[in-house]
Amino acid sequence: MDNVRNRLFAVMVDVFQVDKSQINNKTSPETITEWDSLKHMLLLMAIEEEFEFRFTDDEMTQCISSESILDVINNKE
C-alpha cells in the first residue's frame, strides 16, 4: 500500500509541479490550485501509464482526491 501511495504521490508532484509536502491523503482540487480540469486529465493519463492499466468511465468520475484515486488503484490490483 505504501509503495502504491508513494508512486501515486510522485505522479501527482510531477503533474501538478508542486512540492511533495503539498501532497497527502486529503489532496484534492480544493487543496491544490494547480488541479484544474486539464491537469486532472493529465493526472489520470499519467496514473494509467505508471500503473499500467486503464480507468473505466465510472472510475474516472470517482477520482476526485488522492484518497479516492488510491481506492480505485487498490481495487484494480
Rosetta silent file (secondary structure, phi, psi, omega in degrees, C-alpha in Angstrom):
SEQUENCE: MDNVRNRLFAVMVDVFQVDKSQINNKTSPETITEWDSLKHMLLLMAIEEEFEFRFTDDEMTQCISSESILDVINNKE
SCORE:     score description
SCORE:     0.000 S_00000001
   1 L     0.000  -45.028 -179.927    0.000    0.000    0.000 S_00000001
   2 H   -63.870  -36.202  178.335    2.753    2.468    0.886 S_00000001
   3 H   -64.020  -42.894  178.157    4.527    1.726   -2.379 S_00000001
   4 H   -62.316  -46.470  179.593    1.319    2.453   -4.327 S_00000001
   5 H   -59.856  -46.189 -179.454    0.785    5.659   -2.333 S_00000001
   6 H   -62.221  -41.408  178.480    4.380    6.777   -2.902 S_00000001
   7 H   -65.452  -43.893  178.098    4.129    6.120   -6.629 S_00000001
   8 H   -61.476  -47.160 -178.702    0.811    7.987   -6.861 S_00000001
   9 H   -61.713  -37.386  177.480    2.160   10.941   -4.881 S_00000001
  10 H   -63.806  -40.401  176.976    5.249   11.082   -7.127 S_00000001
  11 H   -63.479  -42.990 -179.373    2.979   11.207  -10.195 S_00000001
  12 H   -63.633  -41.932  177.068    0.923   13.986   -8.594 S_00000001
  13 H   -59.668  -43.401 -179.247    4.052   16.022   -7.790 S_00000001
  14 H   -65.959  -46.732 -177.035    5.173   15.641  -11.396 S_00000001
  15 H   -67.836  -45.903 -175.576    1.805   16.532  -12.967 S_00000001
  16 H   -85.914  -12.186 -179.466    0.994   19.459  -10.677 S_00000001
  17 L    55.270   50.499  178.313    4.599   20.674  -10.377 S_00000001
  18 L  -122.757  165.278  176.087    4.262   21.208   -6.621 S_00000001
  19 L   -69.215  144.276 -177.834    6.445   20.338   -3.656 S_00000001
  20 H   -61.262  -20.476  177.813    5.858   16.845   -2.312 S_00000001
  21 H   -67.623  -16.710  179.250    4.888   18.371    1.051 S_00000001
  22 H   -84.992   -9.075 -176.362    1.657   19.579   -0.613 S_00000001
  23 L  -105.630  126.344  176.891    0.569   16.033   -1.477 S_00000001
  24 L  -152.661 -171.444 -176.654   -1.117   13.840    1.138 S_00000001
  25 L   -66.350  -16.688 -178.007   -4.143   11.591    1.579 S_00000001
  26 L  -106.197   10.680 -179.492   -6.507   14.579    1.561 S_00000001
  27 L   -65.371  134.334 -179.179   -5.150   16.283   -1.572 S_00000001
  28 L  -155.620  176.864  176.645   -7.908   17.421   -3.902 S_00000001
  29 L   -59.444  -23.424  177.885   -8.715   20.280   -6.279 S_00000001
  30 L   -74.738  -21.483 -177.860   -9.689   22.287   -3.190 S_00000001
  31 L  -105.794  -15.632 -179.791   -6.178   21.972   -1.729 S_00000001
  32 L  -123.118  108.670 -177.590   -4.080   22.225   -4.917 S_00000001
  33 L   -64.325  -24.758 -179.868   -4.774   25.298   -7.055 S_00000001
  34 L   -73.100  -12.299 -176.062   -2.931   23.679   -9.973 S_00000001
  35 L   -83.713   85.328  175.790   -5.543   20.880  -10.076 S_00000001
  36 L  -107.950 -174.630 -174.880   -7.812   22.108  -12.873 S_00000001
  37 H   -64.322  -38.340  178.935   -9.731   20.099  -15.481 S_00000001
  38 H   -66.882  -47.261  179.578   -6.780   19.844  -17.867 S_00000001
  39 H   -64.592  -29.798  177.491   -4.362   18.766  -15.137 S_00000001
  40 H   -62.817  -46.055  178.820   -6.967   16.271  -13.934 S_00000001
  41 H   -65.560  -40.343  176.581   -6.958   14.548  -17.316 S_00000001
  42 H   -62.306  -38.807  177.985   -3.143   14.665  -17.444 S_00000001
  43 H   -62.567  -47.773 -179.533   -3.064   13.153  -13.961 S_00000001
  44 H   -61.499  -41.350  178.538   -5.346   10.280  -14.944 S_00000001
  45 H   -65.296  -40.387  179.276   -3.274    9.562  -18.050 S_00000001
  46 H   -66.201  -36.968  177.425   -0.035    9.654  -16.034 S_00000001
  47 H   -65.853  -43.676  177.905   -1.524    7.264  -13.459 S_00000001
  48 H   -58.066  -41.199  179.043   -2.586    4.879  -16.218 S_00000001
  49 H   -67.915  -45.455 -178.436    0.944    4.914  -17.568 S_00000001
  50 H   -62.735  -42.586 -173.966    2.585    4.496  -14.159 S_00000001
  51 H  -100.235   -0.440  174.909    0.342    1.632  -13.040 S_00000001
  52 L    55.540   53.936  172.128   -0.171    0.090  -16.499 S_00000001
  53 L  -149.344  174.381  176.652   -3.969   -0.046  -16.541 S_00000001
  54 L  -120.023  136.119  174.370   -6.887    1.931  -17.966 S_00000001
  55 L   -74.012  144.539  168.098   -9.576    3.664  -15.944 S_00000001
  56 L   -81.159  167.793  177.191  -13.191    2.937  -16.778 S_00000001
  57 H   -59.692  -42.710  179.311  -15.508    5.927  -17.194 S_00000001
  58 H   -62.338  -41.346  179.341  -17.022    5.233  -13.769 S_00000001
  59 H   -64.325  -38.961  179.527  -13.587    5.080  -12.151 S_00000001
  60 H   -59.921  -39.591 -179.351  -12.620    8.401  -13.735 S_00000001
  61 H   -72.461  -21.413  177.950  -15.605   10.099  -12.129 S_00000001
  62 H   -78.403  -21.602 -172.317  -14.645    8.606   -8.744 S_00000001
  63 L   -81.313   77.644 -176.029  -11.112   10.087   -8.876 S_00000001
  64 L  -114.198    2.389  177.315  -11.755   13.371   -7.084 S_00000001
  65 L  -161.621  167.598  177.941   -8.979   13.266   -4.465 S_00000001
  66 H   -61.755  -36.969  179.813   -5.775   11.409   -3.744 S_00000001
  67 H   -64.283  -45.332 -179.744   -7.681    9.173   -1.341 S_00000001
  68 H   -68.912  -33.856  176.832  -10.333    8.222   -3.899 S_00000001
  69 H   -65.262  -42.645  177.255   -7.660    7.634   -6.542 S_00000001
  70 H   -59.570  -41.084  177.900   -5.829    5.291   -4.156 S_00000001
  71 H   -59.288  -45.822 -179.590   -9.078    3.381   -3.608 S_00000001
  72 H   -62.984  -46.975 -179.694   -9.533    2.916   -7.355 S_00000001
  73 H   -59.945  -46.530 -177.982   -5.926    1.823   -7.854 S_00000001
  74 H   -65.113  -29.469  177.176   -6.075   -0.638   -4.957 S_00000001
  75 H   -74.525  -18.702  178.690   -9.286   -2.152   -6.316 S_00000001
  76 H   -84.545  -23.946 -174.321   -7.528   -2.792   -9.638 S_00000001
  77 L   -84.911    0.000    0.000   -4.599   -4.670   -8.134 S_00000001
